[in-house]
Amino acid sequence: MTSDNNEVSKLLKKNKENLYFSMSAKTRSGLLDFIGRHQAKDGFRFSSYQLVAASFLCGLVAATIWFNFFSNKISNENLVIQEIVSGHVRSMMVAHFSDVASTDQHTVKPWFEGKLDFSPSVKDLTKEGFPLVGGRLDYINSRPVAALNYRHNQHLINIFEWPATIGDTTPQLTSQRGFQLYHYIKSGMEYWIISDLNAAELQRFVNLL
Amino acid sequence: MRDSSHFETKIAAHLPAAYNLARWLTRSDVDAEDVMQESLVKAFRFFDQVQSPEIKTWFFQIVRNTSYSWLKKNRNFTELTEDATDHVEDGAASPEENLLNSCTVVEIQNAIASLAPEHKEILILREFEELSYSEISRVMEIPEGTVMSRISRAREKLKCCLLESRKRGRK
């Protein structure tokens, strides 16, 4: 029924050359120009290979930036830790633990007024076994900071506090030269707590803050 | 993302055949060019979604559908069913083949042009482009069985037109 030996089929194939509407050169070039114009209008597009290469390069650049960012962040954090430890050690060595020696939070907190561009939070934790000893000014991370001083038995605890530049974080424990350090950011303030207390006791103190 | 040079390379190869189809369906050089331009825009937009081996039938399908849309919009064309268009007369008497072979190119052109678009396009795709039944089925979006029966009817219809034309010419 659909045999290509059909007489009509043979007739059409025989006359195909004359029956075929060939595109003129002008029409062909017009259509190719149209494709070109449409593509230009649609914007330059990458081949899949170009995309893979571009993605790889972007990834490499991003990884480099990310690595540098974290390298700087880590080295900056290490520097802060060094300064915190040095500040803590110096405060004990020169018997300059506090600028304002008081167990009263209502004495210590107002003492910072006019000395800092922020007001540190001061808690009375005497009942919990961590009496307030006083407070002083220190200089950490290229800025003046509040250093609040507490005691637990014979152990001294320094809390370094200043306004944070990033969002809240959970407390992280670090050990440096025999000292335990807790670091966290809460409500826009950065806290570093350092002592020679054992980690469990220092954690209990941090939990009370 | 699409590769524009890839598009041009792949589609350019099918432009002549697609143009022939559009030209037969619209019966005008200018209108065929319009149909081709519109088809290219559609093809470019969806080029990413088609696999390379399918490009030819896919592009034919676009050109065909665009041609029909153009006919509906500009020629008040309404799609005709086979039943409405195909009143295949019982076969002409022998020696038909000799009679058919004596047809001029103009007579054949006129006979094809007088066919319903669905018959015209199926003959072009089969006899000129030599597409398989399966490929025609994809281009026209009809089952292969329908492709076979429609080709048969289209040939019969064309044969009747040609024979009538020959007979008229002899009178």
mmCIF file of C-alpha atoms in Angstrom:
data_model
loop_
_atom_site.group_PDB
_atom_site.id
_atom_site.type_symbol
_atom_site.label_atom_id
_atom_site.label_comp_id
_atom_site.label_asym_id
_atom_site.label_seq_id
_atom_site.Cartn_x
_atom_site.Cartn_y
_atom_site.Cartn_z
ATOM 1 C CA MET A 1 0.000 0.000 0.000
ATOM 2 C CA THR A 2 2.827 2.334 0.855
ATOM 3 C CA SER A 3 5.372 0.812 -1.470
ATOM 4 C CA ASP A 4 7.953 3.244 -2.713
ATOM 5 C CA ASN A 5 7.664 1.451 -6.058
ATOM 6 C CA ASN A 6 4.316 3.138 -6.370
ATOM 7 C CA GLU A 7 4.111 4.979 -9.707
ATOM 8 C CA VAL A 8 3.444 8.305 -7.973
ATOM 9 C CA SER A 9 6.456 7.813 -5.749
ATOM 10 C CA LYS A 10 8.650 7.047 -8.757
ATOM 11 C CA LEU A 11 7.293 10.061 -10.629
ATOM 12 C CA LEU A 12 8.022 12.438 -7.747
ATOM 13 C CA LYS A 13 11.518 11.088 -7.211
ATOM 14 C CA LYS A 14 12.240 11.341 -10.923
ATOM 15 C CA ASN A 15 11.182 15.009 -10.928
ATOM 16 C CA LYS A 16 12.476 15.854 -7.475
ATOM 17 C CA GLU A 17 15.108 18.250 -8.751
ATOM 18 C CA ASN A 18 12.504 20.339 -10.553
ATOM 19 C CA LEU A 19 9.914 20.115 -7.817
ATOM 20 C CA TYR A 20 12.212 20.984 -4.965
ATOM 21 C CA PHE A 21 12.090 24.594 -3.804
ATOM 22 C CA SER A 22 15.754 25.340 -3.408
ATOM 23 C CA MET A 23 16.655 28.239 -1.221
ATOM 24 C CA SER A 24 18.296 31.053 -3.089
ATOM 25 C CA ALA A 25 21.752 32.077 -1.896
ATOM 26 C CA LYS A 26 20.197 35.340 -0.752
ATOM 27 C CA THR A 27 17.550 33.570 1.352
ATOM 28 C CA ARG A 28 20.140 31.249 2.858
ATOM 29 C CA SER A 29 22.504 34.062 3.808
ATOM 30 C CA GLY A 30 19.520 36.087 5.067
ATOM 31 C CA LEU A 31 18.504 33.247 7.388
ATOM 32 C CA LEU A 32 22.073 32.714 8.591
ATOM 33 C CA ASP A 33 22.333 36.463 9.273
ATOM 34 C CA PHE A 34 19.055 36.218 11.134
ATOM 35 C CA ILE A 35 20.483 33.435 13.321
ATOM 36 C CA GLY A 36 23.555 35.585 13.992
ATOM 37 C CA ARG A 37 21.490 38.656 14.865
ATOM 38 C CA HIS A 38 19.168 36.654 17.085
ATOM 39 C CA GLN A 39 22.075 35.067 18.899
ATOM 40 C CA ALA A 40 23.720 38.454 19.427
ATOM 41 C CA LYS A 41 20.433 39.787 20.790
ATOM 42 C CA ASP A 42 20.133 36.780 23.030
ATOM 43 C CA GLY A 43 23.601 37.457 24.367
ATOM 44 C CA PHE A 44 26.873 35.611 24.200
ATOM 45 C CA ARG A 45 26.630 32.041 25.342
ATOM 46 C CA PHE A 46 29.363 29.730 26.472
ATOM 47 C CA SER A 47 29.997 26.239 25.193
ATOM 48 C CA SER A 48 29.825 23.473 27.776
ATOM 49 C CA TYR A 49 33.637 23.164 27.707
ATOM 50 C CA GLN A 50 34.024 26.882 28.274
ATOM 51 C CA LEU A 51 31.555 26.614 31.114
ATOM 52 C CA VAL A 52 33.467 23.799 32.775
ATOM 53 C CA ALA A 53 36.722 25.761 32.460
ATOM 54 C CA ALA A 54 35.071 28.944 33.737
ATOM 55 C CA SER A 55 33.499 27.060 36.644
ATOM 56 C CA PHE A 56 36.867 25.535 37.508
ATOM 57 C CA LEU A 57 38.579 28.945 37.444
ATOM 58 C CA CYS A 58 35.824 30.531 39.511
ATOM 59 C CA GLY A 59 36.092 27.661 41.987
ATOM 60 C CA LEU A 60 39.862 28.106 42.172
ATOM 61 C CA VAL A 61 39.569 31.850 42.770
ATOM 62 C CA ALA A 62 36.841 31.317 45.369
ATOM 63 C CA ALA A 63 38.920 28.642 47.118
ATOM 64 C CA THR A 64 41.956 30.959 47.168
ATOM 65 C CA ILE A 65 39.931 33.829 48.589
ATOM 66 C CA TRP A 66 38.299 31.490 51.099
ATOM 67 C CA PHE A 67 41.682 30.027 52.094
ATOM 68 C CA ASN A 68 43.254 33.486 52.488
ATOM 69 C CA PHE A 69 40.253 34.700 54.430
ATOM 70 C CA PHE A 70 40.435 31.797 56.856
ATOM 71 C CA SER A 71 44.224 31.906 57.014
ATOM 72 C CA ASN A 72 44.012 35.564 57.980
ATOM 73 C CA LYS A 73 41.136 34.841 60.353
ATOM 74 C CA ILE A 74 43.061 32.013 62.001
ATOM 75 C CA SER A 75 46.293 34.000 62.242
ATOM 76 C CA ASN A 76 44.327 36.964 63.615
ATOM 77 C CA GLU A 77 42.613 34.698 66.139
ATOM 78 C CA ASN A 78 45.992 33.254 67.185
ATOM 79 C CA LEU A 79 47.273 36.783 67.698
ATOM 80 C CA VAL A 80 44.265 37.637 69.882
ATOM 81 C CA ILE A 81 44.843 34.468 71.919
ATOM 82 C CA GLN A 82 48.498 35.467 72.435
ATOM 83 C CA GLU A 83 47.397 38.913 73.563
ATOM 84 C CA ILE A 84 44.738 37.475 75.905
ATOM 85 C CA VAL A 85 47.229 35.078 77.507
ATOM 86 C CA SER A 86 49.864 37.822 77.791
ATOM 87 C CA GLY A 87 47.302 40.179 79.316
ATOM 88 C CA HIS A 88 46.210 37.552 81.811
ATOM 89 C CA VAL A 89 49.790 36.640 82.774
ATOM 90 C CA ARG A 90 50.850 40.293 83.027
ATOM 91 C CA SER A 91 47.886 41.090 85.292
ATOM 92 C CA MET A 92 49.080 38.463 87.751
ATOM 93 C CA MET A 93 52.826 39.170 87.483
ATOM 94 C CA VAL A 94 52.719 42.857 88.287
ATOM 95 C CA ALA A 95 49.961 42.521 90.869
ATOM 96 C CA HIS A 96 47.823 44.659 88.614
ATOM 97 C CA PHE A 97 44.832 42.417 88.450
ATOM 98 C CA SER A 98 42.294 45.196 88.862
ATOM 99 C CA ASP A 99 42.139 48.950 88.261
ATOM 100 C CA VAL A 100 38.992 49.031 90.313
ATOM 101 C CA ALA A 101 39.032 46.475 93.152
ATOM 102 C CA SER A 102 35.499 45.751 94.262
ATOM 103 C CA THR A 103 33.188 42.826 94.729
ATOM 104 C CA ASP A 104 30.224 45.067 93.945
ATOM 105 C CA GLN A 105 29.036 44.908 90.375
ATOM 106 C CA HIS A 106 27.410 48.336 90.829
ATOM 107 C CA THR A 107 30.850 49.766 91.504
ATOM 108 C CA VAL A 108 32.756 47.904 88.838
ATOM 109 C CA LYS A 109 30.349 48.487 85.926
ATOM 110 C CA PRO A 110 30.092 52.303 86.317
ATOM 111 C CA TRP A 111 33.876 52.520 86.600
ATOM 112 C CA PHE A 112 34.182 51.742 82.868
ATOM 113 C CA GLU A 113 31.893 54.628 81.971
ATOM 114 C CA GLY A 114 33.767 57.197 79.919
ATOM 115 C CA LYS A 115 36.729 54.874 79.506
ATOM 116 C CA LEU A 116 35.236 52.627 76.845
ATOM 117 C CA ASP A 117 32.808 53.098 73.956
ATOM 118 C CA PHE A 118 30.648 50.283 75.322
ATOM 119 C CA SER A 119 29.300 49.172 78.679
ATOM 120 C CA PRO A 120 30.461 45.705 79.735
ATOM 121 C CA SER A 121 28.058 43.314 81.427
ATOM 122 C CA VAL A 122 29.106 42.591 85.013
ATOM 123 C CA LYS A 123 27.513 39.772 87.012
ATOM 124 C CA ASP A 124 27.805 38.989 90.690
ATOM 125 C CA LEU A 125 28.529 35.248 90.914
ATOM 126 C CA THR A 126 29.644 35.135 94.526
ATOM 127 C CA LYS A 127 26.890 32.705 95.525
ATOM 128 C CA GLU A 128 27.956 30.386 92.712
ATOM 129 C CA GLY A 129 31.533 30.344 94.030
ATOM 130 C CA PHE A 130 32.978 32.885 91.602
ATOM 131 C CA PRO A 131 33.240 36.206 93.480
ATOM 132 C CA LEU A 132 33.861 39.388 91.459
ATOM 133 C CA VAL A 133 37.232 40.890 92.267
ATOM 134 C CA GLY A 134 37.213 44.013 90.124
ATOM 135 C CA GLY A 135 37.886 45.289 86.626
ATOM 136 C CA ARG A 136 40.531 47.027 84.573
ATOM 137 C CA LEU A 137 41.229 48.355 81.129
ATOM 138 C CA ASP A 138 43.364 46.385 78.706
ATOM 139 C CA TYR A 139 44.349 46.647 75.097
ATOM 140 C CA ILE A 140 43.585 43.620 72.879
ATOM 141 C CA ASN A 141 43.048 43.213 69.152
ATOM 142 C CA SER A 142 44.092 46.819 68.495
ATOM 143 C CA ARG A 143 41.447 48.323 70.746
ATOM 144 C CA PRO A 144 40.763 49.113 74.430
ATOM 145 C CA VAL A 145 38.722 46.352 76.084
ATOM 146 C CA ALA A 146 37.137 45.619 79.427
ATOM 147 C CA ALA A 147 38.835 42.999 81.631
ATOM 148 C CA LEU A 148 36.578 41.722 84.401
ATOM 149 C CA ASN A 149 38.255 39.826 87.208
ATOM 150 C CA TYR A 150 36.811 36.920 89.130
ATOM 151 C CA ARG A 151 38.261 34.392 91.541
ATOM 152 C CA HIS A 152 37.465 30.749 92.196
ATOM 153 C CA ASN A 153 39.307 29.507 95.247
ATOM 154 C CA GLN A 154 42.912 30.498 94.501
ATOM 155 C CA HIS A 155 42.380 30.685 90.752
ATOM 156 C CA LEU A 156 42.038 34.006 88.956
ATOM 157 C CA ILE A 157 39.727 34.392 85.991
ATOM 158 C CA ASN A 158 39.851 37.186 83.448
ATOM 159 C CA ILE A 159 36.945 38.002 81.151
ATOM 160 C CA PHE A 160 37.974 40.140 78.193
ATOM 161 C CA GLU A 161 35.030 41.791 76.536
ATOM 162 C CA TRP A 162 34.555 44.115 73.541
ATOM 163 C CA PRO A 163 32.000 44.729 70.776
ATOM 164 C CA ALA A 164 31.918 41.989 68.168
ATOM 165 C CA THR A 165 31.975 42.459 64.397
ATOM 166 C CA ILE A 166 30.242 39.182 63.546
ATOM 167 C CA GLY A 167 27.200 37.209 64.722
ATOM 168 C CA ASP A 168 26.732 34.998 67.764
ATOM 169 C CA THR A 169 28.851 31.866 68.220
ATOM 170 C CA THR A 170 28.811 29.047 70.751
ATOM 171 C CA PRO A 171 31.601 28.810 73.364
ATOM 172 C CA GLN A 172 34.746 27.137 72.072
ATOM 173 C CA LEU A 173 37.499 25.858 74.378
ATOM 174 C CA THR A 174 41.171 26.433 73.585
ATOM 175 C CA SER A 175 44.257 25.628 75.624
ATOM 176 C CA GLN A 176 47.333 27.828 75.497
ATOM 177 C CA ARG A 177 50.472 27.569 77.616
ATOM 178 C CA GLY A 178 48.587 25.734 80.389
ATOM 179 C CA PHE A 179 45.629 28.155 80.419
ATOM 180 C CA GLN A 180 42.099 27.334 79.367
ATOM 181 C CA LEU A 181 40.380 29.833 77.153
ATOM 182 C CA TYR A 182 36.702 30.001 76.229
ATOM 183 C CA HIS A 183 35.676 32.206 73.357
ATOM 184 C CA TYR A 184 32.194 33.137 72.181
ATOM 185 C CA ILE A 185 30.096 35.964 70.821
ATOM 186 C CA LYS A 186 26.762 36.795 72.340
ATOM 187 C CA SER A 187 24.392 39.694 71.770
ATOM 188 C CA GLY A 188 26.943 41.641 69.754
ATOM 189 C CA MET A 189 29.740 41.285 72.318
ATOM 190 C CA GLU A 190 32.884 39.171 72.019
ATOM 191 C CA TYR A 191 34.032 37.336 75.153
ATOM 192 C CA TRP A 192 37.328 35.664 75.957
ATOM 193 C CA ILE A 193 37.466 33.904 79.352
ATOM 194 C CA ILE A 194 40.892 32.738 80.533
ATOM 195 C CA SER A 195 42.071 30.970 83.669
ATOM 196 C CA ASP A 196 44.293 28.221 84.933
ATOM 197 C CA LEU A 197 41.110 26.505 86.192
ATOM 198 C CA ASN A 198 40.430 23.075 84.787
ATOM 199 C CA ALA A 199 38.201 22.990 81.716
ATOM 200 C CA ALA A 200 35.149 21.610 83.575
ATOM 201 C CA GLU A 201 35.202 24.331 86.246
ATOM 202 C CA LEU A 202 35.790 27.044 83.682
ATOM 203 C CA GLN A 203 32.904 25.706 81.623
ATOM 204 C CA ARG A 204 30.667 25.911 84.706
ATOM 205 C CA PHE A 205 31.704 29.535 85.076
ATOM 206 C CA VAL A 206 31.024 30.262 81.406
ATOM 207 C CA ASN A 207 27.585 28.699 81.720
ATOM 208 C CA LEU A 208 26.771 31.128 84.549
ATOM 209 C CA LEU A 209 27.558 34.219 82.464
ATOM 210 C CA MET B 1 23.550 27.531 28.541
ATOM 211 C CA ARG B 2 23.609 27.040 24.773
ATOM 212 C CA ASP B 3 26.451 26.957 22.356
ATOM 213 C CA SER B 4 25.493 29.338 19.555
ATOM 214 C CA SER B 5 28.072 28.095 17.035
ATOM 215 C CA HIS B 6 26.822 24.533 17.631
ATOM 216 C CA PHE B 7 23.270 25.679 16.938
ATOM 217 C CA GLU B 8 24.232 27.312 13.660
ATOM 218 C CA THR B 9 26.198 24.281 12.506
ATOM 219 C CA LYS B 10 23.484 21.776 13.355
ATOM 220 C CA ILE B 11 20.528 23.756 12.069
ATOM 221 C CA ALA B 12 22.161 25.173 8.931
ATOM 222 C CA ALA B 13 22.428 21.649 7.529
ATOM 223 C CA HIS B 14 18.628 21.293 7.595
ATOM 224 C CA LEU B 15 17.704 24.747 6.338
ATOM 225 C CA PRO B 16 17.219 23.761 2.656
ATOM 226 C CA ALA B 17 14.914 20.837 3.434
ATOM 227 C CA ALA B 18 12.986 22.788 6.032
ATOM 228 C CA TYR B 19 12.616 25.698 3.633
ATOM 229 C CA ASN B 20 11.290 23.342 0.932
ATOM 230 C CA LEU B 21 8.627 22.107 3.351
ATOM 231 C CA ALA B 22 7.670 25.628 4.414
ATOM 232 C CA ARG B 23 7.628 26.784 0.793
ATOM 233 C CA TRP B 24 5.285 23.981 -0.297
ATOM 234 C CA LEU B 25 2.948 24.591 2.640
ATOM 235 C CA THR B 26 2.798 28.393 2.377
ATOM 236 C CA ARG B 27 3.107 28.500 -1.440
ATOM 237 C CA SER B 28 5.094 31.715 -1.245
ATOM 238 C CA ASP B 29 8.820 32.523 -1.065
ATOM 239 C CA VAL B 30 8.295 35.491 1.232
ATOM 240 C CA ASP B 31 5.931 33.638 3.540
ATOM 241 C CA ALA B 32 8.259 30.643 3.677
ATOM 242 C CA GLU B 33 11.060 32.966 4.817
ATOM 243 C CA ASP B 34 8.819 34.393 7.532
ATOM 244 C CA VAL B 35 7.969 30.881 8.688
ATOM 245 C CA MET B 36 11.650 29.956 8.684
ATOM 246 C CA GLN B 37 12.600 32.971 10.778
ATOM 247 C CA GLU B 38 9.883 32.242 13.304
ATOM 248 C CA SER B 39 10.932 28.579 13.388
ATOM 249 C CA LEU B 40 14.561 29.524 13.994
ATOM 250 C CA VAL B 41 13.606 31.674 16.967
ATOM 251 C CA LYS B 42 11.673 28.752 18.471
ATOM 252 C CA ALA B 43 14.460 26.308 17.671
ATOM 253 C CA PHE B 44 17.092 28.525 19.265
ATOM 254 C CA ARG B 45 15.037 28.824 22.429
ATOM 255 C CA PHE B 46 14.655 25.085 22.903
ATOM 256 C CA PHE B 47 17.843 23.868 21.233
ATOM 257 C CA ASP B 48 19.367 22.686 24.548
ATOM 258 C CA GLN B 49 16.530 20.262 25.126
ATOM 259 C CA VAL B 50 17.025 18.153 22.017
ATOM 260 C CA GLN B 51 19.510 15.378 21.367
ATOM 261 C CA SER B 52 21.713 15.623 18.269
ATOM 262 C CA PRO B 53 20.249 12.627 16.362
ATOM 263 C CA GLU B 54 16.772 14.111 16.787
ATOM 264 C CA ILE B 55 17.597 17.576 15.485
ATOM 265 C CA LYS B 56 16.402 17.011 11.930
ATOM 266 C CA THR B 57 12.963 15.657 12.819
ATOM 267 C CA TRP B 58 12.671 18.120 15.683
ATOM 268 C CA PHE B 59 13.392 21.082 13.396
ATOM 269 C CA PHE B 60 10.993 19.750 10.736
ATOM 270 C CA GLN B 61 8.347 19.497 13.416
ATOM 271 C CA ILE B 62 8.910 23.131 14.394
ATOM 272 C CA VAL B 63 8.781 24.297 10.777
ATOM 273 C CA ARG B 64 5.683 22.240 10.098
ATOM 274 C CA ASN B 65 3.837 23.523 13.174
ATOM 275 C CA THR B 66 4.919 27.083 12.477
ATOM 276 C CA SER B 67 3.703 26.743 8.890
ATOM 277 C CA TYR B 68 0.299 25.564 10.071
ATOM 278 C CA SER B 69 0.087 28.368 12.628
ATOM 279 C CA TRP B 70 0.997 30.808 9.896
ATOM 280 C CA LEU B 71 -1.660 29.372 7.558
ATOM 281 C CA LYS B 72 -4.312 29.584 10.279
ATOM 282 C CA LYS B 73 -3.398 33.171 11.025
ATOM 283 C CA ASN B 74 -2.968 34.428 7.476
ATOM 284 C CA ARG B 75 -5.049 32.201 5.252
ATOM 285 C CA ASN B 76 -7.961 31.325 7.544
ATOM 286 C CA PHE B 77 -6.763 27.759 7.254
ATOM 287 C CA THR B 78 -8.711 25.205 9.235
ATOM 288 C CA GLU B 79 -7.223 21.802 9.728
ATOM 289 C CA LEU B 80 -9.055 19.319 7.613
ATOM 290 C CA THR B 81 -9.582 15.753 8.494
ATOM 291 C CA GLU B 82 -8.670 12.993 6.117
ATOM 292 C CA ASP B 83 -12.298 12.010 5.757
ATOM 293 C CA ALA B 84 -13.222 15.472 4.628
ATOM 294 C CA THR B 85 -10.416 15.780 2.147
ATOM 295 C CA ASP B 86 -9.880 12.317 0.888
ATOM 296 C CA HIS B 87 -12.377 11.188 -1.584
ATOM 297 C CA VAL B 88 -10.035 8.840 -3.297
ATOM 298 C CA GLU B 89 -11.561 7.823 -6.505
ATOM 299 C CA ASP B 90 -11.221 4.271 -7.528
ATOM 300 C CA GLY B 91 -8.088 3.683 -9.485
ATOM 301 C CA ALA B 92 -7.853 5.069 -12.948
ATOM 302 C CA ALA B 93 -7.634 2.615 -15.742
ATOM 303 C CA SER B 94 -4.428 1.222 -17.128
ATOM 304 C CA PRO B 95 -2.024 2.309 -18.654
ATOM 305 C CA GLU B 96 -1.795 4.875 -15.851
ATOM 306 C CA GLU B 97 1.929 4.770 -15.538
ATOM 307 C CA ASN B 98 2.471 5.916 -19.099
ATOM 308 C CA LEU B 99 -0.047 8.638 -18.625
ATOM 309 C CA LEU B 100 1.577 9.774 -15.395
ATOM 310 C CA ASN B 101 4.998 9.763 -16.969
ATOM 311 C CA SER B 102 3.776 12.125 -19.618
ATOM 312 C CA CYS B 103 2.900 14.762 -16.980
ATOM 313 C CA THR B 104 4.879 17.977 -17.155
ATOM 314 C CA VAL B 105 6.678 19.457 -14.143
ATOM 315 C CA VAL B 106 4.130 22.284 -14.054
ATOM 316 C CA GLU B 107 1.274 19.780 -13.952
ATOM 317 C CA ILE B 108 2.923 17.893 -11.112
ATOM 318 C CA GLN B 109 3.583 21.159 -9.251
ATOM 319 C CA ASN B 110 -0.025 22.224 -9.647
ATOM 320 C CA ALA B 111 -1.293 18.819 -8.582
ATOM 321 C CA ILE B 112 0.827 18.804 -5.432
ATOM 322 C CA ALA B 113 -0.191 22.398 -4.681
ATOM 323 C CA SER B 114 -3.863 21.398 -4.951
ATOM 324 C CA LEU B 115 -3.510 18.726 -2.266
ATOM 325 C CA ALA B 116 -4.613 19.271 1.297
ATOM 326 C CA PRO B 117 -1.625 20.430 3.398
ATOM 327 C CA GLU B 118 -1.526 17.189 5.371
ATOM 328 C CA HIS B 119 -1.141 15.214 2.142
ATOM 329 C CA LYS B 120 1.268 17.666 0.657
ATOM 330 C CA GLU B 121 3.573 17.611 3.662
ATOM 331 C CA ILE B 122 3.596 13.847 4.014
ATOM 332 C CA LEU B 123 4.594 13.416 0.363
ATOM 333 C CA ILE B 124 7.362 15.989 0.734
ATOM 334 C CA LEU B 125 8.714 14.341 3.859
ATOM 335 C CA ARG B 126 8.573 10.856 2.356
ATOM 336 C CA GLU B 127 9.365 11.329 -1.337
ATOM 337 C CA PHE B 128 11.702 14.315 -1.217
ATOM 338 C CA GLU B 129 13.302 14.114 2.226
ATOM 339 C CA GLU B 130 13.080 10.318 2.393
ATOM 340 C CA LEU B 131 12.195 10.283 6.071
ATOM 341 C CA SER B 132 11.272 6.930 7.603
ATOM 342 C CA TYR B 133 7.729 6.270 8.832
ATOM 343 C CA SER B 134 8.997 6.617 12.366
ATOM 344 C CA GLU B 135 10.578 10.013 11.644
ATOM 345 C CA ILE B 136 7.448 11.261 9.888
ATOM 346 C CA SER B 137 5.437 10.022 12.835
ATOM 347 C CA ARG B 138 7.535 12.222 15.147
ATOM 348 C CA VAL B 139 7.408 15.254 12.846
ATOM 349 C CA MET B 140 3.649 15.082 12.348
ATOM 350 C CA GLU B 141 2.880 13.736 15.820
ATOM 351 C CA ILE B 142 0.708 10.944 14.534
ATOM 352 C CA PRO B 143 1.008 7.142 14.909
ATOM 353 C CA GLU B 144 3.120 5.255 12.381
ATOM 354 C CA GLY B 145 0.027 3.370 11.173
ATOM 355 C CA THR B 146 -1.604 6.691 10.314
ATOM 356 C CA VAL B 147 1.575 7.773 8.541
ATOM 357 C CA MET B 148 1.415 4.718 6.295
ATOM 358 C CA SER B 149 -2.266 5.102 5.470
ATOM 359 C CA ARG B 150 -1.887 8.850 4.912
ATOM 360 C CA ILE B 151 1.020 8.373 2.526
ATOM 361 C CA SER B 152 -1.049 5.889 0.574
ATOM 362 C CA ARG B 153 -4.015 8.254 0.390
ATOM 363 C CA ALA B 154 -1.814 11.194 -0.553
ATOM 364 C CA ARG B 155 -0.294 9.221 -3.432
ATOM 365 C CA GLU B 156 -3.722 8.147 -4.622
ATOM 366 C CA LYS B 157 -5.023 11.663 -4.365
ATOM 367 C CA LEU B 158 -2.065 13.036 -6.321
ATOM 368 C CA LYS B 159 -2.449 10.334 -8.929
ATOM 369 C CA CYS B 160 -6.103 11.229 -9.445
ATOM 370 C CA CYS B 161 -5.248 14.905 -9.791
ATOM 371 C CA LEU B 162 -2.541 14.149 -12.323
ATOM 372 C CA LEU B 163 -4.683 11.803 -14.368
ATOM 373 C CA GLU B 164 -7.506 14.303 -14.453
ATOM 374 C CA SER B 165 -5.100 16.992 -15.506
ATOM 375 C CA ARG B 166 -3.736 14.751 -18.266
ATOM 376 C CA LYS B 167 -7.203 13.902 -19.481
ATOM 377 C CA ARG B 168 -8.162 17.583 -19.508
ATOM 378 C CA GLY B 169 -5.007 18.357 -21.432
ATOM 379 C CA ARG B 170 -5.900 15.817 -24.094
ATOM 380 C CA LYS B 171 -9.349 17.217 -24.676
#
